[in-house]
């Protein structure tokens, strides 16, 4: 009996070690990544149809070439944000109601694999704009994941990863933990070998990551997002905080010669406090320390991490400022060997020279600093 128990304990221990190394091994291969947005743009659909009609096949087919371009540009991974929630019923058993979006998702996955890219199937914006009651109950999310996992369970687990939920918000840490636990259990029952990408509450923030403890499943890559300094990366953004839509002229890094004007709408708001702390927040050493804290967490917990979103909105800053920001983040990620995905290939956060679809030279240099730093360490 004793030896049987000892054997079982050894088997369990070996399984844990093995599964650990599976997630680590897969994370190491992800390297440089890119978000391919479009299947997340639910707001292009009509609210009466609960956005179900947002995907246009003409837009989907345009994107086939993008996967080849992304691979050619040296990226190894694509993260595909997908609003699966738009295509499933709001009432139990939450069947799929429209096929078109799902078929488009299948094509994105196929095109990524054809180009030898790793692909993250990311359950993005399931809560829409938070105005649709019942969209993100645990029961519905579980039903959605059961269907998503069924759909993709026969893909290669070395290449295809499942991200449970992008940026959970307006949900307490323990509530998200409970929901994530249910989702992990659901996916595991269908797809035992696929690596899961899981982040924490508060919009997958870095601080939520480093405050959190692990889930029991060992085949997980933990994710976080890093849009710091926020008033640089989101100046001009209309979908975020008060004062940001009117904010422009934020240089990177802070500079005495380029003082930032505080818009009237930002007064007394978070945006104004960020303008005040910008000299410190845009400091390269501070940003390195932020990212290192995430890496330290991953080492302490012996789990891999992945930076799933970072980048800057292209509307207001100059390309040179955006490149300087990108270079600070990419070189830190390279030094720390953190696999990552830039937000985004062809939307308003793209890396292109303004008005072209060619990666700007200084952006190219910034991206390349990842590999340079990763190799020299
Ligand atoms: C959202 C995008 C947004 C980006 C930067 C993503 O998580 O889905 O709509 O542009 O973050 O704010």
Coordinates of C-alpha atoms and ligand atoms in Angstrom, one line a residue:
X1 CA 0.0 0.0 0.0
X2 CA 2.7 2.4 1.1
X3 CA 4.7 1.9 -2.1
X4 CA 1.5 2.4 -4.2
X5 CA 0.9 5.8 -2.5
X6 CA 4.6 6.7 -2.9
X7 CA 4.3 5.7 -6.6
X8 CA 1.2 7.8 -7.0
X9 CA 2.8 10.8 -5.4
X10 CA 5.8 10.5 -7.6
X11 CA 3.6 10.3 -10.7
X12 CA 1.7 13.4 -9.6
X13 CA 5.0 15.2 -9.0
X14 CA 6.4 14.2 -12.4
X15 CA 3.2 15.3 -14.1
X16 CA 3.5 18.7 -12.5
X17 CA 7.1 19.1 -13.5
X18 CA 6.3 17.9 -17.0
X19 CA 3.3 20.1 -17.5
X20 CA 5.3 23.1 -16.1
X21 CA 7.9 22.6 -18.7
X22 CA 5.3 22.2 -21.4
X23 CA 3.9 25.8 -20.7
X24 CA 7.5 27.1 -20.4
X25 CA 8.7 25.4 -23.5
X26 CA 5.7 26.7 -25.5
X27 CA 6.1 30.3 -24.1
X28 CA 9.7 30.3 -25.1
X29 CA 8.7 29.7 -28.7
X30 CA 6.2 32.5 -28.9
X31 CA 8.8 35.2 -29.0
X32 CA 7.7 38.3 -30.9
X33 CA 4.0 38.5 -31.5
X34 CA 1.3 40.7 -33.1
X35 CA -2.4 41.2 -32.5
X36 CA -4.6 40.9 -35.5
X37 CA -7.7 42.8 -34.7
X38 CA -10.9 42.9 -36.6
X39 CA -12.9 39.9 -35.2
X40 CA -13.1 41.9 -32.0
X41 CA -14.7 45.0 -33.5
X42 CA -18.3 44.2 -32.4
X43 CA -19.1 47.9 -32.4
X44 CA -19.3 47.7 -36.2
X45 CA -22.4 45.6 -35.8
X46 CA -26.0 46.8 -35.0
X47 CA -27.0 47.0 -31.4
X48 CA -30.5 45.6 -32.3
X49 CA -28.9 42.4 -33.5
X50 CA -26.6 42.5 -30.4
X51 CA -23.7 43.2 -32.8
X52 CA -24.0 39.6 -34.3
X53 CA -23.6 41.1 -37.8
X54 CA -20.3 42.9 -37.3
X55 CA -18.2 40.7 -39.5
X56 CA -18.0 41.4 -43.2
X57 CA -16.5 38.7 -45.4
X58 CA -14.9 41.3 -47.7
X59 CA -12.9 42.6 -44.7
X60 CA -12.0 39.1 -43.6
X61 CA -10.6 38.1 -47.0
X62 CA -8.4 41.2 -47.1
X63 CA -6.7 39.9 -44.0
X64 CA -5.3 36.7 -45.6
X65 CA -2.3 38.5 -46.9
X66 CA -1.7 40.1 -43.5
X67 CA -0.7 36.8 -41.9
X68 CA 1.9 36.3 -44.6
X69 CA 3.1 39.9 -44.1
X70 CA 3.3 39.4 -40.3
X71 CA 5.3 36.2 -40.7
X72 CA 7.6 37.8 -43.2
X73 CA 8.2 40.7 -40.8
X74 CA 9.7 38.2 -38.3
X75 CA 6.8 37.7 -35.9
X76 CA 6.3 34.2 -34.5
X77 CA 2.9 34.5 -32.9
X78 CA -0.4 36.1 -33.6
X79 CA -3.0 36.9 -31.0
X80 CA -6.4 36.9 -32.6
X81 CA -9.0 38.8 -30.5
X82 CA -12.4 37.3 -31.2
X83 CA -15.8 38.5 -29.9
X84 CA -17.4 35.0 -29.8
X85 CA -20.0 36.4 -27.5
X86 CA -21.6 38.3 -30.4
X87 CA -22.5 35.0 -32.1
X88 CA -24.1 33.0 -29.2
X89 CA -27.5 33.2 -27.8
X90 CA -28.1 35.1 -24.5
X91 CA -30.3 32.3 -23.1
X92 CA -29.3 28.8 -22.1
X93 CA -28.1 26.6 -23.6
X94 CA -26.4 29.6 -25.4
X95 CA -26.2 28.0 -28.9
X96 CA -24.4 29.7 -31.7
X97 CA -26.8 31.8 -33.6
X98 CA -24.7 33.0 -36.5
X99 CA -22.1 31.2 -38.5
X100 CA -20.3 33.8 -40.4
X101 CA -18.1 35.1 -37.6
X102 CA -17.1 31.6 -36.6
X103 CA -16.1 30.8 -40.1
X104 CA -14.1 33.9 -40.2
X105 CA -12.4 32.9 -37.0
X106 CA -11.6 29.5 -38.5
X107 CA -10.0 31.2 -41.5
X108 CA -7.8 33.4 -39.3
X109 CA -6.6 30.4 -37.4
X110 CA -6.0 28.5 -40.7
X111 CA -4.1 31.4 -42.3
X112 CA -1.9 31.8 -39.2
X113 CA -1.0 28.1 -39.2
X114 CA -0.3 28.1 -42.9
X115 CA 2.3 30.8 -42.2
X116 CA 3.8 28.7 -39.4
X117 CA 2.7 31.2 -36.8
X118 CA 1.6 30.3 -33.3
X119 CA -2.0 31.5 -32.8
X120 CA -3.8 32.6 -29.7
X121 CA -7.6 32.3 -29.9
X122 CA -8.6 35.1 -27.5
X123 CA -12.1 35.5 -26.2
X124 CA -12.3 39.3 -26.5
X125 CA -14.9 41.7 -25.3
X126 CA -17.4 39.1 -24.2
X127 CA -19.1 41.9 -22.1
X128 CA -19.4 44.2 -25.1
X129 CA -19.9 47.8 -23.8
X130 CA -21.3 46.4 -20.5
X131 CA -24.9 47.3 -21.6
X132 CA -26.1 43.8 -22.3
X133 CA -27.3 42.0 -19.2
X134 CA -26.3 38.4 -18.8
X135 CA -23.5 38.5 -21.4
X136 CA -20.7 37.4 -19.0
X137 CA -22.3 35.3 -16.4
X138 CA -20.1 32.3 -15.5
X139 CA -22.8 30.0 -16.9
X140 CA -22.7 31.7 -20.3
X141 CA -18.9 31.9 -20.4
X142 CA -18.6 28.2 -19.5
X143 CA -21.1 27.3 -22.3
X144 CA -19.1 29.5 -24.8
X145 CA -15.8 27.9 -23.9
X146 CA -17.2 24.4 -24.1
X147 CA -18.2 25.3 -27.7
X148 CA -14.9 27.1 -28.5
X149 CA -12.8 24.3 -27.1
X150 CA -14.9 21.7 -29.1
X151 CA -14.4 23.7 -32.2
X152 CA -10.6 23.9 -31.9
X153 CA -9.7 20.8 -29.9
X154 CA -8.2 19.0 -32.9
X155 CA -5.7 21.8 -33.6
X156 CA -2.0 21.3 -32.8
X157 CA -1.4 22.2 -29.1
X158 CA 2.1 23.2 -29.9
X159 CA 0.8 25.9 -32.1
X160 CA -2.7 26.9 -30.9
X161 CA -3.4 28.5 -27.5
X162 CA -6.6 29.4 -25.8
X163 CA -7.0 32.8 -24.0
X164 CA -9.9 32.6 -21.6
X165 CA -11.0 36.2 -21.4
X166 CA -9.5 39.5 -22.4
X167 CA -9.3 42.2 -19.8
X168 CA -11.9 41.2 -17.2
X169 CA -13.3 44.5 -15.8
X170 CA -16.0 45.5 -13.4
X171 CA -15.5 42.2 -11.7
X172 CA -13.9 41.6 -8.3
X173 CA -10.6 39.7 -8.1
X174 CA -12.2 36.7 -6.4
X175 CA -15.2 36.7 -8.7
X176 CA -12.9 36.5 -11.7
X177 CA -10.9 33.8 -10.0
X178 CA -14.0 31.7 -9.6
X179 CA -15.1 32.3 -13.2
X180 CA -11.6 31.5 -14.5
X181 CA -11.5 28.4 -12.4
X182 CA -14.7 27.2 -14.0
X183 CA -13.5 28.0 -17.5
X184 CA -10.2 26.2 -16.9
X185 CA -12.1 23.1 -15.8
X186 CA -14.4 23.3 -18.9
X187 CA -11.6 23.6 -21.4
X188 CA -9.5 20.9 -19.8
X189 CA -12.3 18.4 -20.1
X190 CA -12.4 19.0 -23.8
X191 CA -8.8 19.9 -24.8
X192 CA -6.5 18.3 -22.2
X193 CA -3.2 19.3 -24.0
X194 CA -3.8 22.9 -25.1
X195 CA -1.9 25.6 -23.2
X196 CA -4.2 28.3 -21.7
X197 CA -3.4 32.0 -21.5
X198 CA -4.9 33.5 -18.4
X199 CA -4.7 37.0 -17.0
X200 CA -6.2 38.6 -13.9
X201 CA -8.9 41.1 -13.0
X202 CA -8.5 44.9 -13.5
X203 CA -8.1 44.7 -17.3
X204 CA -5.3 42.1 -17.1
X205 CA -3.2 44.7 -15.5
X206 CA 0.4 44.1 -14.5
X207 CA -0.4 45.0 -10.8
X208 CA -3.2 42.5 -10.7
X209 CA -0.8 39.9 -12.0
X210 CA 1.8 40.5 -9.4
X211 CA -0.8 40.5 -6.6
X212 CA -2.3 37.2 -7.7
X213 CA -1.6 33.6 -6.9
X214 CA -1.6 30.7 -9.4
X215 CA -4.4 28.5 -10.6
X216 CA -4.1 24.8 -9.9
X217 CA -3.7 23.9 -13.6
X218 CA 0.0 23.8 -14.5
X219 CA -0.4 24.2 -18.3
X220 CA -1.0 27.9 -18.2
X221 CA 0.9 30.9 -19.5
X222 CA 0.0 34.0 -17.4
X223 CA -0.7 37.2 -19.3
X224 CA -0.8 40.9 -18.6
X225 CA -1.1 44.2 -20.6
X226 CA 1.2 47.1 -20.4
X227 CA 0.1 50.5 -21.9
X228 CA 2.2 52.6 -19.7
X229 CA 2.7 55.5 -19.7
X230 CA -1.0 55.7 -20.4
X231 CA -1.2 59.4 -21.3
X232 CA 1.4 58.8 -24.0
X233 CA -0.1 55.5 -25.4
X234 CA -3.7 56.7 -25.3
X235 CA -3.5 60.5 -26.0
X236 CA -6.5 61.3 -28.2
X237 CA -8.3 58.0 -27.4
X238 CA -12.1 58.5 -27.2
X239 CA -12.9 55.2 -25.6
X240 CA -11.0 55.5 -22.3
X241 CA -10.6 58.1 -19.6
X242 CA -11.9 61.7 -19.3
X243 CA -9.5 64.3 -20.7
X244 CA -7.8 61.8 -23.0
X245 CA -9.7 62.6 -26.2
X246 CA -8.5 66.2 -26.0
X247 CA -5.0 65.4 -25.0
X248 CA -2.2 65.8 -27.6
X249 CA 1.4 66.8 -27.8
X250 CA 2.6 64.3 -25.1
X251 CA 6.3 63.5 -26.1
X252 CA 8.2 60.4 -25.2
X253 CA 10.0 60.6 -22.9
X254 CA 9.0 63.7 -20.9
X255 CA 10.9 66.8 -21.9
X256 CA 11.2 70.2 -20.4
X257 CA 11.1 71.8 -23.8
X258 CA 7.9 70.1 -24.8
X259 CA 5.5 71.0 -21.9
X260 CA 2.2 69.1 -21.9
X261 CA -0.9 71.3 -21.9
X262 CA -3.6 70.0 -19.6
X263 CA -7.0 70.0 -21.4
X264 CA -9.9 71.6 -19.4
X265 CA -11.7 68.2 -19.5
X266 CA -8.7 66.6 -17.7
X267 CA -8.7 68.9 -14.7
X268 CA -9.2 67.0 -11.4
X269 CA -9.3 63.7 -13.3
X270 CA -7.0 60.7 -13.5
X271 CA -5.6 62.1 -16.7
X272 CA -4.4 65.2 -14.9
X273 CA -2.7 63.2 -12.2
X274 CA -0.9 61.2 -15.0
X275 CA 0.3 64.4 -16.6
X276 CA 1.7 65.4 -13.2
X277 CA 3.6 62.2 -12.8
X278 CA 4.7 61.9 -16.4
X279 CA 8.3 62.8 -15.9
X280 CA 8.7 59.8 -13.6
X281 CA 6.4 57.5 -15.5
X282 CA 8.1 57.9 -18.9
X283 CA 11.5 57.2 -17.5
X284 CA 13.0 54.1 -19.2
X285 CA 14.4 52.7 -15.9
X286 CA 11.1 52.9 -14.2
X287 CA 9.4 51.1 -17.1
X288 CA 12.1 48.4 -17.1
X289 CA 11.5 48.0 -13.3
X290 CA 7.7 47.6 -14.0
X291 CA 8.4 44.8 -16.5
X292 CA 11.0 43.2 -14.3
X293 CA 8.5 43.1 -11.4
X294 CA 6.3 40.9 -13.7
X295 CA 9.3 38.7 -14.6
X296 CA 10.2 38.4 -10.9
X297 CA 6.7 37.2 -10.2
X298 CA 6.9 34.6 -13.0
X299 CA 10.3 33.4 -11.7
X300 CA 9.1 33.2 -8.1
X301 CA 6.1 31.2 -9.1
X302 CA 8.0 29.2 -11.7
X303 CA 5.4 29.9 -14.5
X304 CA 5.8 31.6 -17.9
X305 CA 4.3 35.0 -18.6
X306 CA 3.3 36.7 -21.9
X307 CA 2.7 40.4 -22.5
X308 CA -0.5 40.2 -24.6
X309 CA -1.0 43.9 -25.4
X310 CA 1.2 47.0 -25.6
X311 CA 1.6 49.7 -28.1
X312 CA 0.5 53.3 -28.8
X313 CA -2.4 55.0 -30.5
X314 CA -1.1 56.6 -33.7
X315 CA -3.5 59.5 -34.0
X316 CA -1.6 62.2 -32.0
X317 CA 2.1 61.4 -31.3
X318 CA 4.9 61.7 -33.8
X319 CA 6.3 58.5 -35.3
X320 CA 9.7 59.3 -33.6
X321 CA 8.1 59.6 -30.2
X322 CA 6.2 56.3 -30.8
X323 CA 9.4 54.6 -31.8
X324 CA 11.3 55.8 -28.7
X325 CA 8.5 54.4 -26.6
X326 CA 8.4 51.1 -28.5
X327 CA 12.2 50.8 -28.2
X328 CA 12.1 51.2 -24.4
X329 CA 9.5 48.4 -24.1
X330 CA 10.9 46.0 -26.7
X331 CA 14.5 46.2 -25.4
X332 CA 13.2 45.6 -21.8
X333 CA 11.2 42.6 -23.0
X334 CA 14.2 41.3 -24.8
X335 CA 16.4 41.6 -21.7
X336 CA 13.8 40.0 -19.6
X337 CA 12.9 37.4 -22.3
X338 CA 9.2 38.1 -22.1
X339 CA 7.3 36.9 -25.1
X340 CA 4.8 39.5 -26.3
X341 CA 2.3 40.8 -28.8
X342 CA 2.1 44.4 -30.1
X343 CA -1.4 46.0 -30.4
X344 CA -2.0 45.9 -33.4
X345 CA -1.1 45.1 -37.0
X346 CA -3.4 47.2 -39.1
X347 CA -5.7 49.3 -36.9
X348 CA -5.0 52.7 -35.4
X349 CA -2.1 51.4 -33.2
X350 CA -0.2 50.1 -36.2
X351 CA 3.6 50.4 -36.7
X352 CA 3.5 51.7 -40.2
X353 CA 5.0 54.9 -41.6
X354 CA 2.0 57.3 -41.6
X355 CA -0.2 56.7 -44.6
X356 CA 1.6 53.5 -45.8
X357 CA 1.5 49.8 -44.9
X358 CA 5.3 49.6 -44.4
X359 CA 6.7 49.3 -40.9
X360 CA 8.4 52.6 -40.1
X361 CA 12.2 52.3 -40.1
X362 CA 12.5 53.4 -36.4
X363 CA 9.8 51.0 -35.4
X364 CA 11.7 48.2 -37.2
X365 CA 14.8 49.1 -35.1
X366 CA 12.7 49.1 -32.0
X367 CA 11.2 45.6 -32.7
X368 CA 14.7 44.3 -33.6
X369 CA 16.0 45.4 -30.2
X370 CA 13.9 42.5 -28.7
X371 CA 16.0 39.8 -30.4
X372 CA 19.3 41.7 -30.0
X373 CA 18.7 42.0 -26.2
X374 CA 17.3 38.5 -25.9
X375 CA 20.4 37.1 -27.6
X376 CA 23.0 39.1 -25.7
X377 CA 21.9 38.0 -22.3
Ligands
LIG1 C1 -9.1 46.9 -27.0 C2 -9.0 47.8 -28.2 C3 -8.2 49.0 -27.9 C4 -6.9 48.6 -27.2 C5 -6.1 49.7 -26.7 C6 -7.8 46.5 -26.6 O1 -7.9 45.6 -25.5 O2 -9.8 45.7 -27.4 O3 -10.3 48.2 -28.7 O4 -7.9 49.8 -29.0 O5 -7.1 47.7 -26.2 O6 -6.8 50.5 -25.9

